[in-house]
C-alpha positions as a printed NumPy array, in Angstrom:
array([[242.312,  37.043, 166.477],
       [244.631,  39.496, 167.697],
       [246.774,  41.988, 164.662],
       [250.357,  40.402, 164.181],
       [252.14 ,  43.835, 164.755],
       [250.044,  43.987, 168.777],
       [252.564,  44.957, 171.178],
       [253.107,  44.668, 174.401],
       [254.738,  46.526, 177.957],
       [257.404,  44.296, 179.371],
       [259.486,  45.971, 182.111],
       [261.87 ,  43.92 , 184.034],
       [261.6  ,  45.242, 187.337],
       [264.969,  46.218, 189.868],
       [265.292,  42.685, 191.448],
       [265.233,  41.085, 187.988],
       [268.07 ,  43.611, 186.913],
       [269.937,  42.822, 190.168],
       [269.694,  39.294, 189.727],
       [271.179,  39.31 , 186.336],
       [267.831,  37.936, 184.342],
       [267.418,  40.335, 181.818],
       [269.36 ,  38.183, 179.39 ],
       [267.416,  34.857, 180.612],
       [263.73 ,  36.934, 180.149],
       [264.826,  38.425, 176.684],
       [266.189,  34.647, 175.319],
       [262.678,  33.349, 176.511],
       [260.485,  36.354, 174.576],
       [262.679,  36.117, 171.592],
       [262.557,  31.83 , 171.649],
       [258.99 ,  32.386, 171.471],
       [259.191,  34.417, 168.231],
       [258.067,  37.836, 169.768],
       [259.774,  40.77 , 168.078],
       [261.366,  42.864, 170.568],
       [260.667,  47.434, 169.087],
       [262.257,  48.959, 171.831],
       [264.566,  48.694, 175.07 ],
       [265.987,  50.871, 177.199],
       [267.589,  50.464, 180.775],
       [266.813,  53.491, 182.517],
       [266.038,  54.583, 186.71 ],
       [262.871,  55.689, 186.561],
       [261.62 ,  58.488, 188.2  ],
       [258.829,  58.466, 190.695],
       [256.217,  60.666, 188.694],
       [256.881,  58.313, 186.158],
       [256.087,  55.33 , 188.376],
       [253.197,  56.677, 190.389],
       [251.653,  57.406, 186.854],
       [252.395,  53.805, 185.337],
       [250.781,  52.344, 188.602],
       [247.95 ,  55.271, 189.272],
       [245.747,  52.205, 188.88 ],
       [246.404,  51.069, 191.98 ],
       [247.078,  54.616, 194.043],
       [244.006,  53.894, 196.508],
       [245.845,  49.834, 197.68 ],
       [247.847,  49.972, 200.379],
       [251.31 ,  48.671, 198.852],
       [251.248,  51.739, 196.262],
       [253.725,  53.912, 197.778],
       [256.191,  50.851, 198.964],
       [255.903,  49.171, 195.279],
       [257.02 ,  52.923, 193.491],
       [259.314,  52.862, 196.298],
       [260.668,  49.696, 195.26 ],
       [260.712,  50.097, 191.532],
       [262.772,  53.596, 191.972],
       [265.141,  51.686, 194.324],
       [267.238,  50.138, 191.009],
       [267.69 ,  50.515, 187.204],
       [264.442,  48.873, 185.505],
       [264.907,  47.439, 181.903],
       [262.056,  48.582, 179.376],
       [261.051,  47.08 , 176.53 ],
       [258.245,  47.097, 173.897],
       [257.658,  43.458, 172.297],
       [255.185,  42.86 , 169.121],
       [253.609,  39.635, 167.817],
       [250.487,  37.903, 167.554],
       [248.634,  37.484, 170.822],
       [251.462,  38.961, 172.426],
       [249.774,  40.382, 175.164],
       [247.724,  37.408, 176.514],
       [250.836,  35.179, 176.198],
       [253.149,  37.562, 177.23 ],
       [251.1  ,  37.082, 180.421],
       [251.186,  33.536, 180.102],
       [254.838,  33.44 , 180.055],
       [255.188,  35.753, 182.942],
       [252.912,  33.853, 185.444],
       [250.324,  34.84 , 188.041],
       [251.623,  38.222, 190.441],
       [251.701,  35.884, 192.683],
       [254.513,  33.631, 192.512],
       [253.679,  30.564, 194.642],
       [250.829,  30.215, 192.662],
       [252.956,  30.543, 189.126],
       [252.821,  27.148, 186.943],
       [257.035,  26.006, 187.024],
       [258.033,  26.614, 183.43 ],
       [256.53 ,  30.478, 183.555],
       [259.067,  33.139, 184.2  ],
       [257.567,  34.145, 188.051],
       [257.067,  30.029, 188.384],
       [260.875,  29.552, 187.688],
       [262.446,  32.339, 189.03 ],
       [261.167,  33.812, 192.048],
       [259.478,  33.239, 195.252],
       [257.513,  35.968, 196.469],
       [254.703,  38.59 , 194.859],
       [256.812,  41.656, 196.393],
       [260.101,  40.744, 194.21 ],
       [258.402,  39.263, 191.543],
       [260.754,  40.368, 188.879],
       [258.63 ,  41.483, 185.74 ],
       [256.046,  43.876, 185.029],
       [253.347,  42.93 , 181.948],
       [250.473,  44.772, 179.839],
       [247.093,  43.003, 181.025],
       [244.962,  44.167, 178.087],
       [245.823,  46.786, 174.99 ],
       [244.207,  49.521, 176.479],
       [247.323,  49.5  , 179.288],
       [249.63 ,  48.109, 176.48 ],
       [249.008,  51.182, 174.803],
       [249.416,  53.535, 177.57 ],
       [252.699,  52.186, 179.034],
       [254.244,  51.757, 175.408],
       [253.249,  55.774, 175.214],
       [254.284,  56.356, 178.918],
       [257.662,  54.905, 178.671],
       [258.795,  55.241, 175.221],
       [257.953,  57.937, 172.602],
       [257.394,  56.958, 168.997],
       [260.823,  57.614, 167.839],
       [262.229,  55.095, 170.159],
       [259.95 ,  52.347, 168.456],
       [261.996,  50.678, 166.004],
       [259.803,  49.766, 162.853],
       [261.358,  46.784, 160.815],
       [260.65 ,  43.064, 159.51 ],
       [262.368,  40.153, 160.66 ],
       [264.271,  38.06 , 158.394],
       [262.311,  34.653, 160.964],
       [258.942,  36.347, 160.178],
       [258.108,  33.71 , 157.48 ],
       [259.406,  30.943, 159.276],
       [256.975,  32.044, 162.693],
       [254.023,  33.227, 160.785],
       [252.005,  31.613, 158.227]])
């Protein structure tokens, strides 16, 4: 079972900013009971993108998607809870979002993989490095929530 305090990379990508659904994303984390650590709305730069997405430098999309994501401001944020990562996911959908479940973010609120609105850590290791990427440890606010007891047993 995954550590109560695991954290997650959620980055709510131009097109989601655009559209006005940062508030809508946010209310669905925090309905959930995740503890949102950090935020920031910020452009990003493009050594900062082709180094969050270096993962994928060899596909053919790289250089159109850091395009993309250094077209508009991109909202940043750091969320903690138990299993967040793996349900964080779940809540986002598949990349993909024709084949998202309806009720997942991607599933509800948008129709195709290249505007796809939200950005998620798939395992710790990249939770880790796109926390450290994006935020530094100052910027990490440590504290417990008074609807801790009433989430967690």
């Amino acid at each position: 079972m995954a550590s109560i305090s695991e954290r997650t990379f959620i980055a709510i990508k131009p097109d989601g900013v655009q559209r006005g659904l940062v508030g809508e994303i946010i209310r669905r984390f925090e309905q959930k009971g995740f503890k949102l650590v950090a935020m920031k709305l910020t452009h990003a730069s493009e050594d900062l993108l082709r180094e969050h997405y270096i993962d994928l430098k060899d596909r053919p999309f790289y250089d159109g998607l850091v395009h993309y994501m250094h077209s508009g401001p991109v909202v940043a944020m750091v969320w903690e809870g138990l299993n967040v990562i793996k349900t964080g996911r779940v809540m986002l959908g598949e990349t993909n979002p024709m084949d998202s479940k309806p009720g997942t973010i991607r599933g509800d609120l948008c129709v195709q993989v290249g505007r796809n609105i939200i950005h998620g850590s798939d395992s710790l290791e990249s939770a880790e490095a796109e926390i450290n990427l994006w935020f530094t440890p100052e910027e990490l606010v440590e504290y417990r929530s008074c609807a801790h007891e009433w989430i967690y047993e």
